[in-house]
Amino acid sequence: TPEPCLNWRQVPGFPVFGTGQPTEPGFVQIAEKLSKDKIIWFNLRQEPVAYIGGLPVAPRLADQPHVNVEVPGSSADVDAMEVKLVKEISSREKDGNVEVHKDAGFAENPMDREDVAQSVKLDGLKGLNEILKSCGETSMPGISVVRVPFNEQRAVPVECFDVIIKALSSENAATTQCVFSSQLGSGRSSLGMVIASILKAVQMITKLNKMVEAGMAQKSWADNIIKTKFEDPLPSEDNKDAFMRGEFEVIKQLLEKVPETKAGKVLADKMIDICGTPPEGTGMQNLRKIIIQMKYKYDASTEDKQTVWKTMIINYIERYFYLICFATYVKEHEAEGFKKTFVQWLDEHSDLKAMIAEGKDKLEWTRKVDQSRVEELRNKLAGPDYKEKLGLLVSDLYKLAFQTYHDIPRGPIKDNLMRKLACKTLMEILPSEESSRIQQELVEKKLSIDFDTVVGLVVG
């Protein structure tokens, strides 16, 4: 049974909330979690959503059942499509039922998802907008609904940043409640929560500075609040890792070419952390750390699945880049009431779009292995007695793998990477005739290429 309000959480210190797509009864539960202050509901799904029997459904392409449909056009176009979706579902009714599809279980990589078809009773068919309108008349009086159609995994179209700014810039930062919903409440909800938190943080900073200017507070008091609440990184072991700190090549290039983005990165990082995963936050995804975490999964996966991981990693780098730019823009333009949009700011910094387009895939996609150590191992194994020598080399192969992946945290991903590299290196240093024989036997017997299997085939 689906959770009524999947992955519900609040950003510490802000009236900013995130959730997966609620069930119909879930909206009532959410209303009970919120205060009586103003509520703005941000729907970050680009695809239309309907409800059958209180549970949400969305359209998928027949040949891509595990990937969200990207719907081009305006929010009005998507709203119109939602009406069509409800009519289409109704037209597929057969004996009071309708066929729906779902994933057998959650898997980050779409290639690991399994499609399951089931027949459900066609009860209570309605669109998401109809439910939200009803909430505005009952459990959440006066709720405002804003669609922010970000592409999944990405921070585009960039106009979506301005949609959130327009909705929140004149609101009370401390009291107006923002709820960001997406399918799972993970990537897109986290993105919306970070954007809102950046804006609310700068609004609060502006208010503190005005209090100092008016003589209502001491500068040292205000500066201390700003530093501790909006700038100082939260203590974490991850801060020792340059990639966990977001120091990718294109990000370093951004900070060098546009120096004001250094302060923007500080603010963006703090908001990303408090909106992110524990222990720093209470969320689903840390939009900075997820980049290198996905890179570890890319390294550990098979080649066929690496394509999907690589696309996700590149999208995540682009998303992080735009969040830093956005934080920089907000710091510059909030105090004057955003007379310039973020889209206009990016147009003025026209080289930034080219910078991220050219630099978002500048990552070490293949690990550099110490070839001098590989040659040492090859020489140790050389000779007709290589089978007898192999037992002594096993620990050396693993030492090389450990040295190559020394920066990756302990766990199953690191173990898998080390075994893969140990196996690859062994195949490299075996005599060429023996390596060819092993390759052929692996294919003929349909065996998986792993370290234990290869060692077993060598020693017989």
CSV table of C-alpha atoms in Angstrom, one decimal:
chain,number,residue,atom,x,y,z
A,1,THR,CA,0.0,0.0,0.0
A,2,PRO,CA,1.5,3.4,-1.0
A,3,GLU,CA,2.4,5.8,1.8
A,4,PRO,CA,-0.1,8.6,2.0
A,5,CYS,CA,2.6,11.3,1.9
A,6,LEU,CA,5.8,9.6,0.7
A,7,ASN,CA,9.1,11.0,1.9
A,8,TRP,CA,7.5,14.0,3.7
A,9,ARG,CA,10.1,16.3,5.4
A,10,GLN,CA,10.8,19.9,6.4
A,11,VAL,CA,14.0,21.9,5.9
A,12,PRO,CA,15.4,22.7,9.3
A,13,GLY,CA,14.7,26.4,10.1
A,14,PHE,CA,12.5,27.1,7.1
A,15,PRO,CA,8.8,26.6,6.4
A,16,VAL,CA,9.9,24.6,3.3
A,17,PHE,CA,8.6,21.1,2.8
A,18,GLY,CA,9.1,18.3,0.3
A,19,THR,CA,7.0,15.2,-0.6
A,20,GLY,CA,6.5,12.5,-3.1
A,21,GLN,CA,3.2,12.4,-4.9
A,22,PRO,CA,0.6,12.0,-2.1
A,23,THR,CA,-2.3,9.7,-2.3
A,24,GLU,CA,-5.7,11.4,-2.2
A,25,PRO,CA,-6.1,10.8,1.6
A,26,GLY,CA,-2.4,12.0,1.9
A,27,PHE,CA,-3.4,15.6,1.1
A,28,VAL,CA,-5.6,15.6,4.3
A,29,GLN,CA,-2.7,14.3,6.3
A,30,ILE,CA,-0.4,17.0,4.9
A,31,ALA,CA,-2.9,19.7,5.8
A,32,GLU,CA,-2.7,18.5,9.4
A,33,LYS,CA,1.1,18.8,9.4
A,34,LEU,CA,1.0,22.4,8.2
A,35,SER,CA,0.1,25.6,10.1
A,36,LYS,CA,-2.7,27.9,9.3
A,37,ASP,CA,-0.3,30.3,7.5
A,38,LYS,CA,-0.4,30.8,3.8
A,39,ILE,CA,0.5,27.7,1.7
A,40,ILE,CA,2.0,27.6,-1.8
A,41,TRP,CA,2.0,24.1,-3.4
A,42,PHE,CA,4.7,23.8,-6.1
A,43,ASN,CA,4.1,20.9,-8.4
A,44,LEU,CA,7.4,20.0,-9.9
A,45,ARG,CA,6.2,17.3,-12.2
A,46,GLN,CA,6.5,18.0,-15.9
A,47,GLU,CA,4.0,15.2,-16.7
A,48,PRO,CA,0.2,15.3,-16.0
A,49,VAL,CA,-1.1,13.2,-13.1
A,50,ALA,CA,-4.5,11.6,-12.6
A,51,TYR,CA,-5.9,9.6,-9.6
A,52,ILE,CA,-7.7,6.2,-9.7
A,53,GLY,CA,-9.1,5.0,-6.4
A,54,GLY,CA,-7.2,7.6,-4.5
A,55,LEU,CA,-3.8,6.6,-6.0
A,56,PRO,CA,-1.8,8.7,-8.5
A,57,VAL,CA,-1.0,7.6,-12.1
A,58,ALA,CA,0.9,9.3,-14.9
A,59,PRO,CA,1.4,8.5,-18.6
A,60,ARG,CA,4.4,6.7,-19.9
A,61,LEU,CA,5.6,5.8,-23.4
A,62,ALA,CA,5.0,2.2,-24.2
A,63,ASP,CA,8.6,1.6,-25.2
A,64,GLN,CA,9.9,3.5,-22.1
A,65,PRO,CA,7.7,2.4,-19.2
A,66,HIS,CA,10.2,3.3,-16.5
A,67,VAL,CA,11.0,6.9,-17.6
A,68,ASN,CA,8.9,10.0,-17.0
A,69,VAL,CA,7.4,11.6,-20.1
A,70,GLU,CA,8.9,15.0,-20.8
A,71,VAL,CA,6.0,17.3,-21.9
A,72,PRO,CA,7.0,20.4,-23.9
A,73,GLY,CA,5.0,23.6,-23.7
A,74,SER,CA,3.6,25.8,-21.0
A,75,SER,CA,2.0,24.9,-17.7
A,76,ALA,CA,-1.4,25.5,-19.4
A,77,ASP,CA,-0.5,22.9,-22.0
A,78,VAL,CA,0.2,20.3,-19.2
A,79,ASP,CA,-3.0,21.2,-17.4
A,80,ALA,CA,-4.9,20.7,-20.7
A,81,MET,CA,-3.1,17.3,-21.1
A,82,GLU,CA,-4.2,16.3,-17.6
A,83,VAL,CA,-7.8,16.8,-18.6
A,84,LYS,CA,-7.2,14.6,-21.7
A,85,LEU,CA,-5.4,12.0,-19.6
A,86,VAL,CA,-8.5,11.6,-17.3
A,87,LYS,CA,-10.7,11.2,-20.4
A,88,GLU,CA,-8.3,8.7,-22.0
A,89,ILE,CA,-8.2,6.6,-18.8
A,90,SER,CA,-12.0,6.6,-18.7
A,91,SER,CA,-12.2,5.5,-22.4
A,92,ARG,CA,-10.0,2.4,-21.5
A,93,GLU,CA,-12.5,1.1,-18.9
A,94,LYS,CA,-13.5,-2.5,-19.4
A,95,ASP,CA,-15.9,-4.3,-17.1
A,96,GLY,CA,-15.4,-1.5,-14.5
A,97,ASN,CA,-11.6,-1.9,-14.5
A,98,VAL,CA,-8.6,-0.4,-16.2
A,99,GLU,CA,-5.1,-1.7,-16.8
A,100,VAL,CA,-2.3,0.3,-15.1
A,101,HIS,CA,1.5,-0.4,-15.0
A,102,LYS,CA,4.0,0.1,-12.2
A,103,ASP,CA,7.6,-0.7,-11.3
A,104,ALA,CA,8.0,-4.0,-9.4
A,105,GLY,CA,10.2,-2.1,-6.9
A,106,PHE,CA,12.4,1.0,-6.7
A,107,ALA,CA,15.7,1.0,-8.6
A,108,GLU,CA,17.8,4.1,-9.2
A,109,ASN,CA,18.8,3.0,-12.7
A,110,PRO,CA,15.8,2.6,-15.0
A,111,MET,CA,17.5,-0.4,-16.6
A,112,ASP,CA,17.1,-2.3,-13.3
A,113,ARG,CA,13.3,-1.6,-13.1
A,114,GLU,CA,10.7,-4.3,-13.9
A,115,ASP,CA,7.3,-3.5,-15.4
A,116,VAL,CA,4.2,-5.0,-13.8
A,117,ALA,CA,0.8,-4.7,-15.3
A,118,GLN,CA,-2.4,-5.0,-13.1
A,119,SER,CA,-6.1,-4.4,-13.5
A,120,VAL,CA,-7.6,-2.0,-11.0
A,121,LYS,CA,-11.2,-0.9,-10.3
A,122,LEU,CA,-11.9,2.4,-12.1
A,123,ASP,CA,-13.2,4.3,-9.0
A,124,GLY,CA,-12.9,8.0,-8.2
A,125,LEU,CA,-11.2,9.0,-11.4
A,126,LYS,CA,-10.0,12.7,-11.3
A,127,GLY,CA,-7.0,14.9,-12.1
A,128,LEU,CA,-4.5,16.3,-9.6
A,129,ASN,CA,-5.6,19.8,-10.2
A,130,GLU,CA,-9.2,18.8,-9.2
A,131,ILE,CA,-7.9,17.4,-5.9
A,132,LEU,CA,-5.8,20.5,-5.2
A,133,LYS,CA,-8.8,22.8,-6.0
A,134,SER,CA,-10.8,20.8,-3.5
A,135,CYS,CA,-8.1,21.1,-0.9
A,136,GLY,CA,-8.2,24.9,-1.3
A,137,GLU,CA,-11.9,24.8,-0.5
A,138,THR,CA,-11.6,22.4,2.5
A,139,SER,CA,-8.4,21.2,4.3
A,140,MET,CA,-6.0,23.9,2.9
A,141,PRO,CA,-8.1,27.0,2.5
A,142,GLY,CA,-6.7,29.6,0.1
A,143,ILE,CA,-3.8,27.3,-1.1
A,144,SER,CA,-2.0,28.6,-4.2
A,145,VAL,CA,-0.8,26.1,-6.8
A,146,VAL,CA,2.2,26.7,-9.0
A,147,ARG,CA,3.5,24.3,-11.6
A,148,VAL,CA,7.3,24.3,-12.0
A,149,PRO,CA,8.0,21.9,-14.9
A,150,PHE,CA,11.7,21.1,-14.3
A,151,ASN,CA,13.1,18.2,-16.4
A,152,GLU,CA,13.9,15.2,-14.2
A,153,GLN,CA,17.5,15.2,-12.9
A,154,ARG,CA,18.1,18.7,-14.3
A,155,ALA,CA,17.7,22.4,-13.5
A,156,VAL,CA,16.2,23.2,-16.9
A,157,PRO,CA,14.3,25.0,-18.3
A,158,VAL,CA,16.1,27.8,-16.3
A,159,GLU,CA,12.8,29.8,-16.5
A,160,CYS,CA,11.6,27.6,-13.7
A,161,PHE,CA,13.9,29.4,-11.3
A,162,ASP,CA,12.0,32.6,-12.1
A,163,VAL,CA,8.7,30.9,-11.6
A,164,ILE,CA,9.6,30.1,-8.0
A,165,ILE,CA,11.1,33.7,-7.5
A,166,LYS,CA,7.9,35.2,-8.8
A,167,ALA,CA,5.8,33.1,-6.4
A,168,LEU,CA,7.9,33.8,-3.3
A,169,SER,CA,9.8,37.1,-3.6
A,170,SER,CA,7.0,39.2,-2.0
A,171,GLU,CA,6.0,36.6,0.6
A,172,ASN,CA,7.0,36.5,4.3
A,173,ALA,CA,10.2,34.4,4.4
A,174,ALA,CA,9.5,33.2,7.9
A,175,THR,CA,5.8,32.3,7.6
A,176,THR,CA,4.7,31.5,4.0
A,177,GLN,CA,4.8,27.7,3.7
A,178,CYS,CA,6.1,26.1,0.5
A,179,VAL,CA,5.4,22.5,-0.4
A,180,PHE,CA,7.4,20.9,-3.2
A,181,SER,CA,6.0,17.7,-4.7
A,182,SER,CA,7.3,15.4,-7.4
A,183,GLN,CA,6.9,11.7,-8.1
A,184,LEU,CA,9.1,10.3,-5.4
A,185,GLY,CA,9.9,13.5,-3.6
A,186,SER,CA,13.6,13.0,-4.3
A,187,GLY,CA,15.5,14.9,-7.0
A,188,ARG,CA,12.9,17.5,-8.3
A,189,SER,CA,11.4,18.1,-4.8
A,190,SER,CA,14.9,18.6,-3.4
A,191,LEU,CA,15.8,21.0,-6.2
A,192,GLY,CA,12.7,23.1,-5.5
A,193,MET,CA,13.4,23.1,-1.7
A,194,VAL,CA,17.0,24.3,-2.2
A,195,ILE,CA,15.8,27.1,-4.5
A,196,ALA,CA,13.2,28.2,-2.0
A,197,SER,CA,15.7,27.9,0.9
A,198,ILE,CA,18.3,30.0,-1.0
A,199,LEU,CA,15.7,32.7,-1.6
A,200,LYS,CA,14.4,32.7,2.0
A,201,ALA,CA,17.9,32.7,3.4
A,202,VAL,CA,18.8,35.9,1.4
A,203,GLN,CA,15.5,37.5,2.4
A,204,MET,CA,16.4,36.9,6.1
A,205,ILE,CA,19.9,38.2,5.5
A,206,THR,CA,18.5,41.4,3.9
A,207,LYS,CA,16.1,41.8,6.9
A,208,LEU,CA,19.0,41.5,9.4
A,209,ASN,CA,21.1,44.0,7.5
A,210,LYS,CA,18.2,46.5,7.5
A,211,MET,CA,17.8,46.1,11.2
A,212,VAL,CA,21.5,47.0,11.6
A,213,GLU,CA,21.1,50.0,9.3
A,214,ALA,CA,18.0,51.2,11.3
A,215,GLY,CA,20.0,50.9,14.6
A,216,MET,CA,17.8,48.1,15.9
A,217,ALA,CA,20.6,45.6,16.1
A,218,GLN,CA,24.4,45.4,16.4
A,219,LYS,CA,26.3,44.5,13.3
A,220,SER,CA,28.4,41.8,15.1
A,221,TRP,CA,25.1,40.1,16.3
A,222,ALA,CA,23.7,40.1,12.7
A,223,ASP,CA,26.9,39.0,11.1
A,224,ASN,CA,27.2,36.1,13.6
A,225,ILE,CA,23.7,34.9,12.7
A,226,ILE,CA,24.4,35.2,9.0
A,227,LYS,CA,27.7,33.3,9.3
A,228,THR,CA,26.4,30.4,11.5
A,229,LYS,CA,23.0,30.0,9.9
A,230,PHE,CA,23.7,30.6,6.2
A,231,GLU,CA,27.4,30.2,5.6
A,232,ASP,CA,29.4,27.9,7.9
A,233,PRO,CA,29.5,24.3,6.6
A,234,LEU,CA,28.0,21.7,8.8
A,235,PRO,CA,30.6,19.4,10.4
A,236,SER,CA,31.0,16.2,8.3
A,237,GLU,CA,33.7,13.7,7.4
A,238,ASP,CA,32.7,14.3,3.8
A,239,ASN,CA,34.2,17.8,3.9
A,240,LYS,CA,37.7,16.2,3.6
A,241,ASP,CA,36.8,15.0,0.1
A,242,ALA,CA,37.3,17.6,-2.7
A,243,PHE,CA,34.5,16.0,-4.8
A,244,MET,CA,32.1,15.8,-1.9
A,245,ARG,CA,32.8,19.6,-1.5
A,246,GLY,CA,31.7,20.0,-5.2
A,247,GLU,CA,35.2,20.8,-6.5
A,248,PHE,CA,34.7,19.5,-10.1
A,249,GLU,CA,36.6,21.0,-13.0
A,250,VAL,CA,33.7,23.0,-14.4
A,251,ILE,CA,32.8,24.3,-10.9
A,252,LYS,CA,36.4,25.5,-10.3
A,253,GLN,CA,36.4,27.1,-13.7
A,254,LEU,CA,33.2,29.0,-12.8
A,255,LEU,CA,34.6,30.2,-9.5
A,256,GLU,CA,37.7,31.5,-11.2
A,257,LYS,CA,36.0,33.2,-14.1
A,258,VAL,CA,33.2,34.7,-12.0
A,259,PRO,CA,34.6,35.4,-8.6
A,260,GLU,CA,31.3,36.5,-7.1
A,261,THR,CA,30.1,32.9,-7.5
A,262,LYS,CA,32.5,31.9,-4.6
A,263,ALA,CA,30.0,33.4,-2.1
A,264,GLY,CA,27.2,32.0,-4.1
A,265,LYS,CA,28.7,28.5,-3.8
A,266,VAL,CA,29.0,28.9,0.0
A,267,LEU,CA,25.3,29.8,0.3
A,268,ALA,CA,24.2,27.1,-2.2
A,269,ASP,CA,26.2,24.4,-0.4
A,270,LYS,CA,24.8,25.3,3.0
A,271,MET,CA,21.2,25.1,1.7
A,272,ILE,CA,21.9,21.9,-0.3
A,273,ASP,CA,23.2,20.3,2.9
A,274,ILE,CA,20.3,21.3,5.1
A,275,CYS,CA,17.9,20.1,2.4
A,276,GLY,CA,19.9,17.0,1.8
A,277,THR,CA,20.4,13.6,3.5
A,278,PRO,CA,21.2,13.1,7.2
A,279,PRO,CA,23.1,13.9,9.3
A,280,GLU,CA,23.3,17.4,7.8
A,281,GLY,CA,19.7,17.5,6.7
A,282,THR,CA,16.4,15.5,6.8
A,283,GLY,CA,16.0,15.0,3.0
A,284,MET,CA,16.3,12.5,0.3
A,285,GLN,CA,19.1,13.7,-1.9
A,286,ASN,CA,22.2,15.9,-1.4
A,287,LEU,CA,22.3,17.7,-4.7
A,288,ARG,CA,26.1,18.2,-4.5
A,289,LYS,CA,27.3,14.9,-3.0
A,290,ILE,CA,25.0,12.8,-5.3
A,291,ILE,CA,27.4,13.6,-8.2
A,292,ILE,CA,30.4,11.7,-6.9
A,293,GLN,CA,28.2,9.1,-5.2
A,294,MET,CA,26.7,8.3,-8.6
A,295,LYS,CA,30.2,8.3,-10.1
A,296,TYR,CA,31.1,5.5,-7.7
A,297,LYS,CA,28.1,3.5,-9.0
A,298,TYR,CA,29.1,4.2,-12.5
A,299,ASP,CA,32.6,2.9,-11.8
A,300,ALA,CA,31.2,-0.3,-10.2
A,301,SER,CA,28.5,-1.1,-12.9
A,302,THR,CA,28.6,-3.0,-16.1
A,303,GLU,CA,29.2,-1.1,-19.4
A,304,ASP,CA,25.6,-1.4,-20.6
A,305,LYS,CA,24.4,0.4,-17.4
A,306,GLN,CA,27.2,2.9,-17.4
A,307,THR,CA,25.5,4.9,-20.1
A,308,VAL,CA,22.5,5.7,-17.9
A,309,TRP,CA,24.7,6.5,-14.9
A,310,LYS,CA,26.9,8.8,-17.0
A,311,THR,CA,23.8,10.8,-18.2
A,312,MET,CA,22.6,11.2,-14.6
A,313,ILE,CA,26.1,12.4,-13.4
A,314,ILE,CA,26.3,15.0,-16.2
A,315,ASN,CA,22.8,16.2,-15.5
A,316,TYR,CA,23.7,16.5,-11.8
A,317,ILE,CA,26.8,18.5,-12.5
A,318,GLU,CA,24.8,20.9,-14.7
A,319,ARG,CA,22.1,21.2,-11.9
A,320,TYR,CA,24.7,22.0,-9.3
A,321,PHE,CA,26.4,24.6,-11.6
A,322,TYR,CA,23.0,26.4,-12.1
A,323,LEU,CA,22.3,26.4,-8.3
A,324,ILE,CA,25.6,28.2,-7.6
A,325,CYS,CA,24.7,30.7,-10.4
A,326,PHE,CA,21.2,31.1,-8.9
A,327,ALA,CA,22.5,31.7,-5.4
A,328,THR,CA,24.9,34.3,-6.8
A,329,TYR,CA,22.0,36.0,-8.6
A,330,VAL,CA,19.8,36.0,-5.6
A,331,LYS,CA,22.5,37.6,-3.4
A,332,GLU,CA,22.9,40.3,-6.0
A,333,HIS,CA,19.3,41.1,-6.8
A,334,GLU,CA,17.0,40.2,-3.9
A,335,ALA,CA,17.4,43.5,-2.0
A,336,GLU,CA,16.2,45.5,-5.0
A,337,GLY,CA,13.2,43.3,-5.5
A,338,PHE,CA,14.5,41.2,-8.5
A,339,LYS,CA,14.1,43.9,-11.1
A,340,LYS,CA,16.2,41.5,-13.3
A,341,THR,CA,15.2,37.9,-13.8
A,342,PHE,CA,17.5,35.0,-13.5
A,343,VAL,CA,17.1,34.3,-17.2
A,344,GLN,CA,18.2,37.9,-18.0
A,345,TRP,CA,21.2,37.5,-15.5
A,346,LEU,CA,22.3,34.3,-17.4
A,347,ASP,CA,21.9,36.1,-20.7
A,348,GLU,CA,24.2,38.9,-19.4
A,349,HIS,CA,26.7,36.2,-18.4
A,350,SER,CA,26.4,34.5,-21.8
A,351,ASP,CA,29.6,32.6,-21.5
A,352,LEU,CA,28.2,30.5,-18.5
A,353,LYS,CA,25.9,28.4,-20.7
A,354,ALA,CA,28.7,27.5,-23.0
A,355,MET,CA,31.0,26.8,-20.0
A,356,ILE,CA,28.6,24.3,-18.5
A,357,ALA,CA,27.7,22.8,-21.9
A,358,GLU,CA,31.4,22.1,-22.6
A,359,GLY,CA,32.5,21.3,-19.1
A,360,LYS,CA,29.8,19.2,-17.5
A,361,ASP,CA,31.3,15.9,-18.7
A,362,LYS,CA,34.9,16.7,-17.7
A,363,LEU,CA,35.3,14.0,-15.2
A,364,GLU,CA,37.7,11.0,-14.9
A,365,TRP,CA,35.5,8.4,-16.5
A,366,THR,CA,38.2,5.8,-16.4
A,367,ARG,CA,40.4,5.3,-13.3
A,368,LYS,CA,44.1,5.7,-13.9
A,369,VAL,CA,46.0,2.6,-12.8
A,370,ASP,CA,49.7,2.8,-11.9
A,371,GLN,CA,51.1,1.1,-15.0
A,372,SER,CA,54.5,0.7,-13.4
A,373,ARG,CA,52.9,-1.5,-10.7
A,374,VAL,CA,51.1,-3.5,-13.4
A,375,GLU,CA,54.4,-4.1,-15.1
A,376,GLU,CA,56.0,-5.3,-11.8
A,377,LEU,CA,53.2,-7.8,-11.4
A,378,ARG,CA,53.5,-9.0,-15.0
A,379,ASN,CA,57.2,-9.6,-14.5
A,380,LYS,CA,56.5,-11.5,-11.2
A,381,LEU,CA,54.1,-13.8,-13.0
A,382,ALA,CA,56.2,-14.3,-16.1
A,383,GLY,CA,57.5,-17.8,-16.8
A,384,PRO,CA,56.1,-21.3,-17.3
A,385,ASP,CA,55.3,-21.6,-13.6
A,386,TYR,CA,52.8,-18.7,-13.6
A,387,LYS,CA,50.1,-21.0,-12.1
A,388,GLU,CA,52.2,-21.7,-9.0
A,389,LYS,CA,53.1,-18.0,-8.7
A,390,LEU,CA,49.5,-16.8,-8.9
A,391,GLY,CA,48.6,-17.6,-5.3
A,392,LEU,CA,51.4,-15.2,-4.1
A,393,LEU,CA,50.2,-12.4,-6.3
A,394,VAL,CA,46.5,-12.3,-5.2
A,395,SER,CA,47.3,-9.9,-2.3
A,396,ASP,CA,49.4,-7.7,-4.6
A,397,LEU,CA,46.5,-7.5,-7.1
A,398,TYR,CA,44.2,-6.4,-4.3
A,399,LYS,CA,46.8,-3.9,-3.0
A,400,LEU,CA,46.9,-2.3,-6.4
A,401,ALA,CA,43.1,-2.1,-6.5
A,402,PHE,CA,42.9,-0.6,-3.0
A,403,GLN,CA,45.6,2.0,-4.0
A,404,THR,CA,43.6,2.9,-7.2
A,405,TYR,CA,40.3,3.4,-5.2
A,406,HIS,CA,41.7,4.7,-2.0
A,407,ASP,CA,39.4,7.7,-2.0
A,408,ILE,CA,36.1,5.7,-2.1
A,409,PRO,CA,34.4,5.0,1.2
A,410,ARG,CA,34.4,1.5,2.5
A,411,GLY,CA,31.4,-0.6,1.5
A,412,PRO,CA,30.0,-2.9,-1.2
A,413,ILE,CA,30.6,-0.4,-4.0
A,414,LYS,CA,34.3,-0.2,-3.2
A,415,ASP,CA,34.6,-4.0,-2.8
A,416,ASN,CA,33.0,-4.5,-6.2
A,417,LEU,CA,35.3,-1.9,-7.8
A,418,MET,CA,38.4,-3.6,-6.3
A,419,ARG,CA,37.3,-7.1,-7.4
A,420,LYS,CA,36.7,-5.8,-11.0
A,421,LEU,CA,40.1,-4.1,-11.2
A,422,ALA,CA,41.9,-7.1,-9.7
A,423,CYS,CA,40.2,-9.3,-12.3
A,424,LYS,CA,41.0,-6.9,-15.2
A,425,THR,CA,44.6,-6.6,-14.1
A,426,LEU,CA,45.0,-10.4,-13.8
A,427,MET,CA,43.7,-10.8,-17.4
A,428,GLU,CA,46.2,-8.2,-18.5
A,429,ILE,CA,49.3,-9.8,-16.9
A,430,LEU,CA,48.6,-13.4,-17.8
A,431,PRO,CA,50.5,-14.8,-20.8
A,432,SER,CA,48.6,-13.9,-23.9
A,433,GLU,CA,47.8,-17.5,-24.9
A,434,GLU,CA,46.4,-18.2,-21.4
A,435,SER,CA,44.4,-14.9,-21.4
A,436,SER,CA,42.9,-15.8,-24.8
A,437,ARG,CA,42.0,-19.3,-23.6
A,438,ILE,CA,40.3,-17.9,-20.5
A,439,GLN,CA,38.3,-15.4,-22.6
A,440,GLN,CA,37.1,-18.2,-24.9
A,441,GLU,CA,36.1,-20.4,-22.0
A,442,LEU,CA,34.2,-17.6,-20.3
A,443,VAL,CA,32.2,-17.1,-23.5
A,444,GLU,CA,31.6,-20.8,-24.2
A,445,LYS,CA,30.4,-21.6,-20.7
A,446,LYS,CA,28.6,-18.2,-20.3
A,447,LEU,CA,30.5,-17.5,-17.1
A,448,SER,CA,30.6,-14.1,-15.4
A,449,ILE,CA,33.9,-12.3,-15.6
A,450,ASP,CA,34.8,-12.0,-11.9
A,451,PHE,CA,38.1,-12.5,-10.0
A,452,ASP,CA,37.3,-15.8,-8.4
A,453,THR,CA,36.1,-17.4,-11.7
A,454,VAL,CA,39.2,-16.3,-13.6
A,455,VAL,CA,41.6,-17.5,-10.9
A,456,GLY,CA,39.7,-20.9,-10.8
A,457,LEU,CA,40.0,-21.2,-14.6
A,458,VAL,CA,43.8,-20.4,-14.5
A,459,VAL,CA,44.7,-22.9,-11.8
A,460,GLY,CA,42.3,-25.5,-13.1
